[in-house]
Amino acid sequence: MSKHIRISPEEAADRLAIRELVEAYAHCADRRDAKGQMALFTEDTHFVVYMNAKDPKPSMDLHARDALAPVFADLNKYDATTHFVGQSTIFTLTADRATGEAYCLAHHITVEGDKRRLMLASLRYYDTFAKTDDAWLFAERKLYVDWVEERALS
């Protein structure tokens, strides 16, 4: 069992703001708000995707906020998505930098004619956060796909 310690109101506010940032990313993805999603990142952000979490070579390695547009636009190929954000942990936290990890179950629905399919992916994000102008943003986001399941829906 973990031991709980007292934290300052400022640290509590930062922890809440970081959690809300992680949740805003999922919300924007599910609402196809690519511009809103991009605004959650620093201008010089680093975004890395590992479609196979066991492979040390990334599937995608992007540098800069503007490079994210096609990645987020790719969600438009799905009829619907739902990203359930699970546990998140802050590893380090200072006044303007933080690191953490968040888990997510991503549900992606495709429809072709009268056939519907579900692709379910277990995701982990390793994040570096930066606080600028009193707002927390993603400075680096590494997305790891642990497993994928596909199935037909009724």
mmCIF file with all atom_site columns, N, CA and C in Angstrom, residues 11 14-15 18 89-101 127-130 136:
data_model
loop_
_atom_site.group_PDB
_atom_site.id
_atom_site.type_symbol
_atom_site.label_atom_id
_atom_site.label_alt_id
_atom_site.label_comp_id
_atom_site.label_asym_id
_atom_site.label_entity_id
_atom_site.label_seq_id
_atom_site.pdbx_PDB_ins_code
_atom_site.Cartn_x
_atom_site.Cartn_y
_atom_site.Cartn_z
_atom_site.occupancy
_atom_site.B_iso_or_equiv
_atom_site.pdbx_formal_charge
_atom_site.auth_seq_id
_atom_site.auth_comp_id
_atom_site.auth_asym_id
_atom_site.auth_atom_id
_atom_site.pdbx_PDB_model_num
ATOM 1  N N  . GLU A 1 11  ? 0.994  22.115 -5.787  1.00 0.00 ? 11  GLU A N  1
ATOM 2  C CA . GLU A 1 11  ? 1.279  20.807 -6.377  1.00 0.00 ? 11  GLU A CA 1
ATOM 3  C C  . GLU A 1 11  ? -0.012 20.081 -6.716  1.00 0.00 ? 11  GLU A C  1
ATOM 4  N N  . ASP A 1 14  ? -1.271 21.527 -9.909  1.00 0.00 ? 14  ASP A N  1
ATOM 5  C CA . ASP A 1 14  ? -0.483 21.058 -11.057 1.00 0.00 ? 14  ASP A CA 1
ATOM 6  C C  . ASP A 1 14  ? -0.841 19.624 -11.421 1.00 0.00 ? 14  ASP A C  1
ATOM 7  N N  . ARG A 1 15  ? -0.976 18.767 -10.427 1.00 0.00 ? 15  ARG A N  1
ATOM 8  C CA . ARG A 1 15  ? -1.332 17.367 -10.685 1.00 0.00 ? 15  ARG A CA 1
ATOM 9  C C  . ARG A 1 15  ? -2.710 17.266 -11.354 1.00 0.00 ? 15  ARG A C  1
ATOM 10 N N  . ILE A 1 18  ? -2.441 18.467 -15.010 1.00 0.00 ? 18  ILE A N  1
ATOM 11 C CA . ILE A 1 18  ? -1.812 17.456 -15.861 1.00 0.00 ? 18  ILE A CA 1
ATOM 12 C C  . ILE A 1 18  ? -2.805 16.349 -16.187 1.00 0.00 ? 18  ILE A C  1
ATOM 13 N N  . THR A 1 89  ? 0.083  8.193  -13.599 1.00 0.00 ? 89  THR A N  1
ATOM 14 C CA . THR A 1 89  ? 1.042  8.380  -12.519 1.00 0.00 ? 89  THR A CA 1
ATOM 15 C C  . THR A 1 89  ? 1.981  9.517  -12.877 1.00 0.00 ? 89  THR A C  1
ATOM 16 N N  . ILE A 1 90  ? 2.215  10.393 -11.939 1.00 0.00 ? 90  ILE A N  1
ATOM 17 C CA . ILE A 1 90  ? 3.224  11.432 -12.102 1.00 0.00 ? 90  ILE A CA 1
ATOM 18 C C  . ILE A 1 90  ? 4.501  10.897 -11.462 1.00 0.00 ? 90  ILE A C  1
ATOM 19 N N  . PHE A 1 91  ? 5.575  10.826 -12.252 1.00 0.00 ? 91  PHE A N  1
ATOM 20 C CA . PHE A 1 91  ? 6.860  10.341 -11.733 1.00 0.00 ? 91  PHE A CA 1
ATOM 21 C C  . PHE A 1 91  ? 7.672  11.467 -11.110 1.00 0.00 ? 91  PHE A C  1
ATOM 22 N N  . THR A 1 92  ? 7.764  12.577 -11.830 1.00 0.00 ? 92  THR A N  1
ATOM 23 C CA . THR A 1 92  ? 8.522  13.729 -11.344 1.00 0.00 ? 92  THR A CA 1
ATOM 24 C C  . THR A 1 92  ? 7.690  14.985 -11.566 1.00 0.00 ? 92  THR A C  1
ATOM 25 N N  . LEU A 1 93  ? 7.860  15.959 -10.684 1.00 0.00 ? 93  LEU A N  1
ATOM 26 C CA . LEU A 1 93  ? 7.108  17.197 -10.811 1.00 0.00 ? 93  LEU A CA 1
ATOM 27 C C  . LEU A 1 93  ? 7.910  18.330 -10.194 1.00 0.00 ? 93  LEU A C  1
ATOM 28 N N  . THR A 1 94  ? 8.204  19.342 -11.019 1.00 0.00 ? 94  THR A N  1
ATOM 29 C CA . THR A 1 94  ? 8.814  20.579 -10.538 1.00 0.00 ? 94  THR A CA 1
ATOM 30 C C  . THR A 1 94  ? 7.870  21.718 -10.913 1.00 0.00 ? 94  THR A C  1
ATOM 31 N N  . ALA A 1 95  ? 8.302  22.928 -10.711 1.00 0.00 ? 95  ALA A N  1
ATOM 32 C CA . ALA A 1 95  ? 7.435  24.066 -10.995 1.00 0.00 ? 95  ALA A CA 1
ATOM 33 C C  . ALA A 1 95  ? 7.040  24.170 -12.467 1.00 0.00 ? 95  ALA A C  1
ATOM 34 N N  . ASP A 1 96  ? 7.918  23.699 -13.382 1.00 0.00 ? 96  ASP A N  1
ATOM 35 C CA . ASP A 1 96  ? 7.607  23.863 -14.804 1.00 0.00 ? 96  ASP A CA 1
ATOM 36 C C  . ASP A 1 96  ? 7.856  22.622 -15.668 1.00 0.00 ? 96  ASP A C  1
ATOM 37 N N  . ARG A 1 97  ? 8.195  21.486 -15.060 1.00 0.00 ? 97  ARG A N  1
ATOM 38 C CA . ARG A 1 97  ? 8.411  20.238 -15.809 1.00 0.00 ? 97  ARG A CA 1
ATOM 39 C C  . ARG A 1 97  ? 7.837  19.080 -15.011 1.00 0.00 ? 97  ARG A C  1
ATOM 40 N N  . ALA A 1 98  ? 7.389  18.068 -15.733 1.00 0.00 ? 98  ALA A N  1
ATOM 41 C CA . ALA A 1 98  ? 6.888  16.865 -15.073 1.00 0.00 ? 98  ALA A CA 1
ATOM 42 C C  . ALA A 1 98  ? 7.015  15.697 -16.041 1.00 0.00 ? 98  ALA A C  1
ATOM 43 N N  . THR A 1 99  ? 7.036  14.491 -15.483 1.00 0.00 ? 99  THR A N  1
ATOM 44 C CA . THR A 1 99  ? 6.995  13.279 -16.294 1.00 0.00 ? 99  THR A CA 1
ATOM 45 C C  . THR A 1 99  ? 5.938  12.370 -15.706 1.00 0.00 ? 99  THR A C  1
ATOM 46 N N  . GLY A 1 100 ? 5.389  11.519 -16.564 1.00 0.00 ? 100 GLY A N  1
ATOM 47 C CA . GLY A 1 100 ? 4.365  10.615 -16.082 1.00 0.00 ? 100 GLY A CA 1
ATOM 48 C C  . GLY A 1 100 ? 4.007  9.559  -17.103 1.00 0.00 ? 100 GLY A C  1
ATOM 49 N N  . GLU A 1 101 ? 3.095  8.701  -16.691 1.00 0.00 ? 101 GLU A N  1
ATOM 50 C CA . GLU A 1 101 ? 2.624  7.610  -17.537 1.00 0.00 ? 101 GLU A CA 1
ATOM 51 C C  . GLU A 1 101 ? 1.108  7.521  -17.393 1.00 0.00 ? 101 GLU A C  1
ATOM 52 N N  . ASP A 1 127 ? 4.973  10.440 -20.858 1.00 0.00 ? 127 ASP A N  1
ATOM 53 C CA . ASP A 1 127 ? 4.869  11.858 -21.166 1.00 0.00 ? 127 ASP A CA 1
ATOM 54 C C  . ASP A 1 127 ? 5.889  12.693 -20.418 1.00 0.00 ? 127 ASP A C  1
ATOM 55 N N  . THR A 1 128 ? 6.322  13.748 -21.104 1.00 0.00 ? 128 THR A N  1
ATOM 56 C CA . THR A 1 128 ? 7.054  14.831 -20.472 1.00 0.00 ? 128 THR A CA 1
ATOM 57 C C  . THR A 1 128 ? 6.195  16.067 -20.665 1.00 0.00 ? 128 THR A C  1
ATOM 58 N N  . PHE A 1 129 ? 5.916  16.744 -19.574 1.00 0.00 ? 129 PHE A N  1
ATOM 59 C CA . PHE A 1 129 ? 5.041  17.912 -19.585 1.00 0.00 ? 129 PHE A CA 1
ATOM 60 C C  . PHE A 1 129 ? 5.863  19.169 -19.317 1.00 0.00 ? 129 PHE A C  1
ATOM 61 N N  . ALA A 1 130 ? 5.445  20.271 -19.926 1.00 0.00 ? 130 ALA A N  1
ATOM 62 C CA . ALA A 1 130 ? 6.086  21.568 -19.696 1.00 0.00 ? 130 ALA A CA 1
ATOM 63 C C  . ALA A 1 130 ? 5.006  22.579 -19.327 1.00 0.00 ? 130 ALA A C  1
ATOM 64 N N  . TRP A 1 136 ? -0.128 23.670 -18.535 1.00 0.00 ? 136 TRP A N  1
ATOM 65 C CA . TRP A 1 136 ? 0.656  22.465 -18.786 1.00 0.00 ? 136 TRP A CA 1
ATOM 66 C C  . TRP A 1 136 ? 0.377  21.963 -20.194 1.00 0.00 ? 136 TRP A C  1
#
